[in-house]
mmCIF file of C-alpha atoms and ligand atoms in Angstrom:
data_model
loop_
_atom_site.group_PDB
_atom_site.id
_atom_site.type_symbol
_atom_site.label_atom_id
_atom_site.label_comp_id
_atom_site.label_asym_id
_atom_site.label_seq_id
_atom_site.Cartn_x
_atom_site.Cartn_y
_atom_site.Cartn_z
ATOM 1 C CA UNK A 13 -20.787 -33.183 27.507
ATOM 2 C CA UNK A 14 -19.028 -36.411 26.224
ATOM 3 C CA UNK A 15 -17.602 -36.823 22.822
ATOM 4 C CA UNK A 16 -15.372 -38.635 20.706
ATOM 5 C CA UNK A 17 -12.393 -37.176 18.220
ATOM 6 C CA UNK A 18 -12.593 -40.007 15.336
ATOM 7 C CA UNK A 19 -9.504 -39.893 12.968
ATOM 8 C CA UNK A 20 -6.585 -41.559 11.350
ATOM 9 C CA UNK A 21 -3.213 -41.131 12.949
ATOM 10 C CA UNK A 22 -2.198 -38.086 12.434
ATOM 11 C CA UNK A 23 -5.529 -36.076 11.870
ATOM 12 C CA UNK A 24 -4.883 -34.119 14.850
ATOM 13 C CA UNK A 25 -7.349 -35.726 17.672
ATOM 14 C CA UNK A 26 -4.643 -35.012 20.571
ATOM 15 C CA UNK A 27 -4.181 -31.621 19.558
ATOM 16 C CA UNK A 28 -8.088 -30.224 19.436
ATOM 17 C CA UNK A 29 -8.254 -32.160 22.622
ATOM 18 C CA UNK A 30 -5.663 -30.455 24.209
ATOM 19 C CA UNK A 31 -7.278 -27.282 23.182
ATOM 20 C CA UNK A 32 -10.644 -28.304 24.299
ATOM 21 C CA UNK A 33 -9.251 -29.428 28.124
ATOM 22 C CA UNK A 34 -7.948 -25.980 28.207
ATOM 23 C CA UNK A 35 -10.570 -23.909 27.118
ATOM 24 C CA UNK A 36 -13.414 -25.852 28.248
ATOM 25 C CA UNK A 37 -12.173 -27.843 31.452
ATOM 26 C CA UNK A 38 -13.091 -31.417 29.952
ATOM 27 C CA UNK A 39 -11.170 -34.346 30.523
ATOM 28 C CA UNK A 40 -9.040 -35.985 27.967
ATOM 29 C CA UNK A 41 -9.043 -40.115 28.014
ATOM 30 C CA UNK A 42 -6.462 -40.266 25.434
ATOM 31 C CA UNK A 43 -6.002 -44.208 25.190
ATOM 32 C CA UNK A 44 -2.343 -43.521 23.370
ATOM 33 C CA UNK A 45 -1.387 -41.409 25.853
ATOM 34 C CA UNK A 46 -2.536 -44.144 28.511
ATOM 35 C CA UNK A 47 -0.555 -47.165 26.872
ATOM 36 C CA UNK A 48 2.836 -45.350 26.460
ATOM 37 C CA UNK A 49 2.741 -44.328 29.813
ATOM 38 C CA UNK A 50 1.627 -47.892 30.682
ATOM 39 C CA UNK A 51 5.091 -49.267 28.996
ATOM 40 C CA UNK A 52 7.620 -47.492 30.808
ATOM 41 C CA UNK A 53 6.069 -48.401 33.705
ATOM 42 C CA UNK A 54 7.834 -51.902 33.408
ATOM 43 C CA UNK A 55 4.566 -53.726 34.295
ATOM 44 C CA UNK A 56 3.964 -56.953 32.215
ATOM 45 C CA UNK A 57 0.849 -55.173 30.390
ATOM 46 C CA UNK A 58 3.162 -52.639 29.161
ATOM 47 C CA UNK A 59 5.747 -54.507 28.658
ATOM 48 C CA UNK A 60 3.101 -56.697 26.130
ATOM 49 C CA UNK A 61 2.145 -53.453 24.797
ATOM 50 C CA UNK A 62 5.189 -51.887 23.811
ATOM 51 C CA UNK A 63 5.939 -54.334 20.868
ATOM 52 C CA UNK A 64 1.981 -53.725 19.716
ATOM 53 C CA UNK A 65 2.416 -50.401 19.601
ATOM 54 C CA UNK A 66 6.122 -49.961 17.593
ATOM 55 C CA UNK A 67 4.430 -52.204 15.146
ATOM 56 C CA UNK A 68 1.654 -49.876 14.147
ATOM 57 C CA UNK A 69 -1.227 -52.708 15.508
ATOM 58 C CA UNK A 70 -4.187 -52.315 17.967
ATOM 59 C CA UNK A 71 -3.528 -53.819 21.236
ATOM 60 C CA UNK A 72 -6.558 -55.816 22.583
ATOM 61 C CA UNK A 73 -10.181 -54.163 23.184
ATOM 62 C CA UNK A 74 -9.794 -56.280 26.734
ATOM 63 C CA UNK A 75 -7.014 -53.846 27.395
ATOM 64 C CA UNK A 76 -8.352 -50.451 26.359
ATOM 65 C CA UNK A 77 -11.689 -51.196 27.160
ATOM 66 C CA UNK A 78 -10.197 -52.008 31.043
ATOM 67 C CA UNK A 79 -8.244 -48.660 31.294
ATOM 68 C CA UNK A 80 -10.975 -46.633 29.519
ATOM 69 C CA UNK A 81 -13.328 -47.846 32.932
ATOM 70 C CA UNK A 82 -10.724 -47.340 35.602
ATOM 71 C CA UNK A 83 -10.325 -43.778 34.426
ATOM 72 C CA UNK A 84 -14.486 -43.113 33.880
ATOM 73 C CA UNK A 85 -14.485 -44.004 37.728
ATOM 74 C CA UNK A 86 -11.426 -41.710 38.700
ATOM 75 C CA UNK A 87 -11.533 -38.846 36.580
ATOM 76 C CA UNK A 88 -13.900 -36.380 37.106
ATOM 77 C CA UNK A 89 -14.312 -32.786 34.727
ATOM 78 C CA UNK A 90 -16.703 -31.348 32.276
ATOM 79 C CA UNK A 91 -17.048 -33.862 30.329
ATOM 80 C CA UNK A 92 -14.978 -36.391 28.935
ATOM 81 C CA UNK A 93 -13.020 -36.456 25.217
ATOM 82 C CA UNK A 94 -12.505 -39.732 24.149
ATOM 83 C CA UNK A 95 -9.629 -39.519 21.635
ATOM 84 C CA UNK A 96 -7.903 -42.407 20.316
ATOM 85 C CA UNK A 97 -10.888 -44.869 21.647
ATOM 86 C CA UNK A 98 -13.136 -46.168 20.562
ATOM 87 C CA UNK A 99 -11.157 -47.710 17.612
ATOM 88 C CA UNK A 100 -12.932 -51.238 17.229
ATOM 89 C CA UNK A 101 -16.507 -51.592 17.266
ATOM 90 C CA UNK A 102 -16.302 -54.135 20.017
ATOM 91 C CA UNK A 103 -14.789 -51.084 21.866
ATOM 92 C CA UNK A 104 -17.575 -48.530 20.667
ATOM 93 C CA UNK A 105 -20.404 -51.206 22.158
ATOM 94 C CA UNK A 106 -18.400 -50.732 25.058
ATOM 95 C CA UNK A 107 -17.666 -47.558 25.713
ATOM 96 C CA UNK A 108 -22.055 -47.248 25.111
ATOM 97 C CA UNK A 109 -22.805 -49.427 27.897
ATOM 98 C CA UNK A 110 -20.147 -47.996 30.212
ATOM 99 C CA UNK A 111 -21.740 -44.804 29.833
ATOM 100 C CA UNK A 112 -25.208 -45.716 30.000
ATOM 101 C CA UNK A 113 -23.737 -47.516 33.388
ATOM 102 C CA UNK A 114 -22.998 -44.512 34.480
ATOM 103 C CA UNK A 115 -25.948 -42.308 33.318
ATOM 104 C CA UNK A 116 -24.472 -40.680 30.321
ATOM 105 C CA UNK A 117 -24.402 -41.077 26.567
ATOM 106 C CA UNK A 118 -22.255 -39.748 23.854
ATOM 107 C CA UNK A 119 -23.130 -36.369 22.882
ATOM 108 C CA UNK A 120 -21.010 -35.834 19.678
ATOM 109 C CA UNK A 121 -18.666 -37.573 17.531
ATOM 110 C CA UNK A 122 -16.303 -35.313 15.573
ATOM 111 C CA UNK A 123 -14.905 -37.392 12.317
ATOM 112 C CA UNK A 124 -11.457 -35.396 11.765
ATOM 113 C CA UNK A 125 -11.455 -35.863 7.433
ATOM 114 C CA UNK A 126 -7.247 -35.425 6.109
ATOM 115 C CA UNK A 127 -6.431 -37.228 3.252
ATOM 116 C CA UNK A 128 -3.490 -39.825 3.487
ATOM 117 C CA UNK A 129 -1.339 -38.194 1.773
ATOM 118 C CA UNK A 130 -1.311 -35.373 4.079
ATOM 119 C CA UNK A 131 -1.076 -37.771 7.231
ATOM 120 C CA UNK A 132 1.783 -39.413 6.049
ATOM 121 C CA UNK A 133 4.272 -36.242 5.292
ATOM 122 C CA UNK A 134 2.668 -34.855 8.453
ATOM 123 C CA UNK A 135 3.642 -37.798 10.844
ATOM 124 C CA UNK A 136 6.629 -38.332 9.158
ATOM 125 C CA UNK A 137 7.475 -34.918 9.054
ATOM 126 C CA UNK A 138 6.812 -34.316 12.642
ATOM 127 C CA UNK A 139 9.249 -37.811 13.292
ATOM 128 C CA UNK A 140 12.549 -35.571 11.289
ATOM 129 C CA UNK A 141 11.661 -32.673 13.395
ATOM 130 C CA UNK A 142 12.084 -34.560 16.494
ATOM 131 C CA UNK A 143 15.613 -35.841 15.056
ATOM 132 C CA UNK A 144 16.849 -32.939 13.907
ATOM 133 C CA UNK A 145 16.129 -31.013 17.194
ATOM 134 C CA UNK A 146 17.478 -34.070 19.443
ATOM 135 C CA UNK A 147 13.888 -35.093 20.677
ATOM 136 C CA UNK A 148 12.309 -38.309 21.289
ATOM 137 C CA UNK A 149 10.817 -39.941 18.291
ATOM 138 C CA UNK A 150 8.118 -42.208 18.652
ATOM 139 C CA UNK A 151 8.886 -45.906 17.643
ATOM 140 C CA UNK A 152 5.511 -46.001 15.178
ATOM 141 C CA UNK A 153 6.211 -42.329 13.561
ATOM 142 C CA UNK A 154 8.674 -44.758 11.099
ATOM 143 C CA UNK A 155 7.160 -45.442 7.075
ATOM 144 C CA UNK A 156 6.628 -49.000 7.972
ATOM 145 C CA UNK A 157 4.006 -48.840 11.351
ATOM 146 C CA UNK A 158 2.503 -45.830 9.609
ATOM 147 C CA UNK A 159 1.522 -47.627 6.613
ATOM 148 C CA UNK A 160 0.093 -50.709 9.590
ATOM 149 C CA UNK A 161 -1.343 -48.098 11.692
ATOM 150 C CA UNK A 162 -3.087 -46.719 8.814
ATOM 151 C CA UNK A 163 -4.194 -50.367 7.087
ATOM 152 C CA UNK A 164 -5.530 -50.601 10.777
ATOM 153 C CA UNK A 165 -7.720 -47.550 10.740
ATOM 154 C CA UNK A 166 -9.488 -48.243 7.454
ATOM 155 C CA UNK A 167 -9.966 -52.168 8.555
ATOM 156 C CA UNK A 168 -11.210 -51.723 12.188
ATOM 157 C CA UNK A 169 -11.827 -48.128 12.880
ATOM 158 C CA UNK A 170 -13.563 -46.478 9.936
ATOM 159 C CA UNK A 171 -16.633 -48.721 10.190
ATOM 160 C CA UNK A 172 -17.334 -46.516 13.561
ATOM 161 C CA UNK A 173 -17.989 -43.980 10.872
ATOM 162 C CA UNK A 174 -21.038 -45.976 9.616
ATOM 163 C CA UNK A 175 -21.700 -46.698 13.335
ATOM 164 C CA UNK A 176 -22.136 -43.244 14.349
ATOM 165 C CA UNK A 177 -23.394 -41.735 11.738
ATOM 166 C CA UNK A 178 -26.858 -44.224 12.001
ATOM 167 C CA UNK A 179 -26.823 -43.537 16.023
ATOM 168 C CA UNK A 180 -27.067 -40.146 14.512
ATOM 169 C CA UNK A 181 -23.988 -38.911 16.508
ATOM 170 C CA UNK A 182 -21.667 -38.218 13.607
ATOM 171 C CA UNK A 183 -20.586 -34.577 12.443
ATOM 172 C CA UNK A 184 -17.268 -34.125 10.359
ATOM 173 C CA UNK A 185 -14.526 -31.232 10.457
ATOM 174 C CA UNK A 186 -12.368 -30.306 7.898
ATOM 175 C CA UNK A 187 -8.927 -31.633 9.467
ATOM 176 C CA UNK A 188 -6.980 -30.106 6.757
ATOM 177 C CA UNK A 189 -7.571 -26.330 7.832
ATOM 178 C CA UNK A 190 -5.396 -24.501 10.568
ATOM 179 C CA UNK A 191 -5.313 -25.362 14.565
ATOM 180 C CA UNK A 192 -7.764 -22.381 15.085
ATOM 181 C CA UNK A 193 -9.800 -23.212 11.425
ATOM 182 C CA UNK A 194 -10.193 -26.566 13.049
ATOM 183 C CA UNK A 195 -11.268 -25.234 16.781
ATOM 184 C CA UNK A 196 -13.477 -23.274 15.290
ATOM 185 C CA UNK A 197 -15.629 -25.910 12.868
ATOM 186 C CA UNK A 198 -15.576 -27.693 16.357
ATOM 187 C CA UNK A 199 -16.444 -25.702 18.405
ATOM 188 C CA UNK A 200 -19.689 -24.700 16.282
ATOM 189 C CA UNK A 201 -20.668 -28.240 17.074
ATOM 190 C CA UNK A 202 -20.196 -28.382 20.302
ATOM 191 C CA UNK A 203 -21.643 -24.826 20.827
HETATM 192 P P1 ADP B 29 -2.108 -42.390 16.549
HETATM 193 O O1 ADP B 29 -3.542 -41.961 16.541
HETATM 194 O O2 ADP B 29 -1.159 -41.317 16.144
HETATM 195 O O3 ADP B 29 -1.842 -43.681 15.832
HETATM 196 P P2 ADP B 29 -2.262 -43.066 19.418
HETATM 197 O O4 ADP B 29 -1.387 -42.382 20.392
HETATM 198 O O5 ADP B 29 -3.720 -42.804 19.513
HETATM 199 O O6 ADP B 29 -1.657 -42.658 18.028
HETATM 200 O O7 ADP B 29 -2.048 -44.657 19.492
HETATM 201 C C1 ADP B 29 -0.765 -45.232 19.407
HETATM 202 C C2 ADP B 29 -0.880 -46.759 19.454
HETATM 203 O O8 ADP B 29 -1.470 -47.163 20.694
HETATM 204 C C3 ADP B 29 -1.771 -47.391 18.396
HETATM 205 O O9 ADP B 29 -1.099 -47.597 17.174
HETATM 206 C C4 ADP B 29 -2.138 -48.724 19.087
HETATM 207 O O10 ADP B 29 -1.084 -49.628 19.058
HETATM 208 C C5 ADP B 29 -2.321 -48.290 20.526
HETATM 209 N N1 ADP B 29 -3.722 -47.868 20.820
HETATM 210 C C6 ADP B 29 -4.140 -46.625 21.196
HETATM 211 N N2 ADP B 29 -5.464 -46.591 21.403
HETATM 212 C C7 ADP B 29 -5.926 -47.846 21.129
HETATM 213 C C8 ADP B 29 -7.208 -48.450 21.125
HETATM 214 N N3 ADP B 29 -8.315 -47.750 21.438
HETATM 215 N N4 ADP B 29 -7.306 -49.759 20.782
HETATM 216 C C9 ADP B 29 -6.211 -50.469 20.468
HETATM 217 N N5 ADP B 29 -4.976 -49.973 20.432
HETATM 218 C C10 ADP B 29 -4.804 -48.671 20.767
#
């Protein structure tokens, strides 16, 4: 089973994933996850990256799109959770021929719904936890990316909404409720 975890920053797409690899052995492709490890490798794509990223913007769908295949062909579970990708259309098209390459298809996407307001205290929030306990901050949990990373959703990602919803993939969750209100609503879709 392959499925997507569609969301603003913030919604919570890396933690139901987490929760999902755990209890159901799938694979997360987190493409977040992917570029910050890319940067502190000191290679010129993350070093290219890393100033995308602490601004709030997308890097390019030739990147994502390029680590999103190198992983399909190396990474191997029950299924894969796509979280953070696709975020451009050009990337959804992708992602739907890679899989059809491969003799799969998409068999849910999850739309995570939190209102802005929530995002923001939430991602800021989590940003003066780190502080206070010493942690690492991330360089985009700052007001100034968020409110880029957010412009970015509603300008290039949200029209997968539309996307989805007319390939007739597209079920929402209530990403306001609890961790385990959340899991649950999911997994009744996923069954
Ligand atoms: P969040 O969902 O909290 O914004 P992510 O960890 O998913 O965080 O992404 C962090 C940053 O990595 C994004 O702001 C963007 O710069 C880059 N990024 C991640 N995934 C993609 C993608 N699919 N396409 C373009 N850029 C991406």
């Amino acid at each position: 089973m392959n499925i997507i975890l569609l969301g603003p920053p913030g919604a919570g797409k890396g933690t139901q994933a987490q929760l999902l690899v755990e209890e159901r052995g799938m694979v997360q492709l987190s493409t977040g996850d992917m570029l910050r490890a890319a940067r502190t490798s000191g290679t010129e794509m993350g070093n290219k990256v890393a100033a995308i990223m602490d601004a709030g913007e997308l890097v390019t769908d030739e990147i994502v799109i390029g680590l999103i295949e190198e992983q399909l062909q190396v990474k191997d579970g029950n299924g894969f959770i796509f979280d953070g990708f696709p975020r451009t259309l050009a990337q959804a098209d992708a992602l739907g021929d890679l899989l059809t390459a491969n003799g799969q298809g998409l068999n849910a996407v999850i739309e995570m719904k939190v209102n802005d307001d929530v995002l923001v205290e939430r991602i800021l929030g989590r940003a003066e936890d780190a502080r206070k306990a010493g942690e690492k901050v991330r360089a985009d949990d700052n007001e100034e990316s968020l409110k880029i990373r957010l412009m970015e959703y509603y300008k290039k990602t949200s029209p997968l909404l539309g996307y989805y919803y007319h390939a007739g993939d597209l079920k929402a969750v209530n990403g306001l409720g609890t961790i385990d209100e959340v899991k649950v609503e999911i997994a009744a879709i996923l069954g």
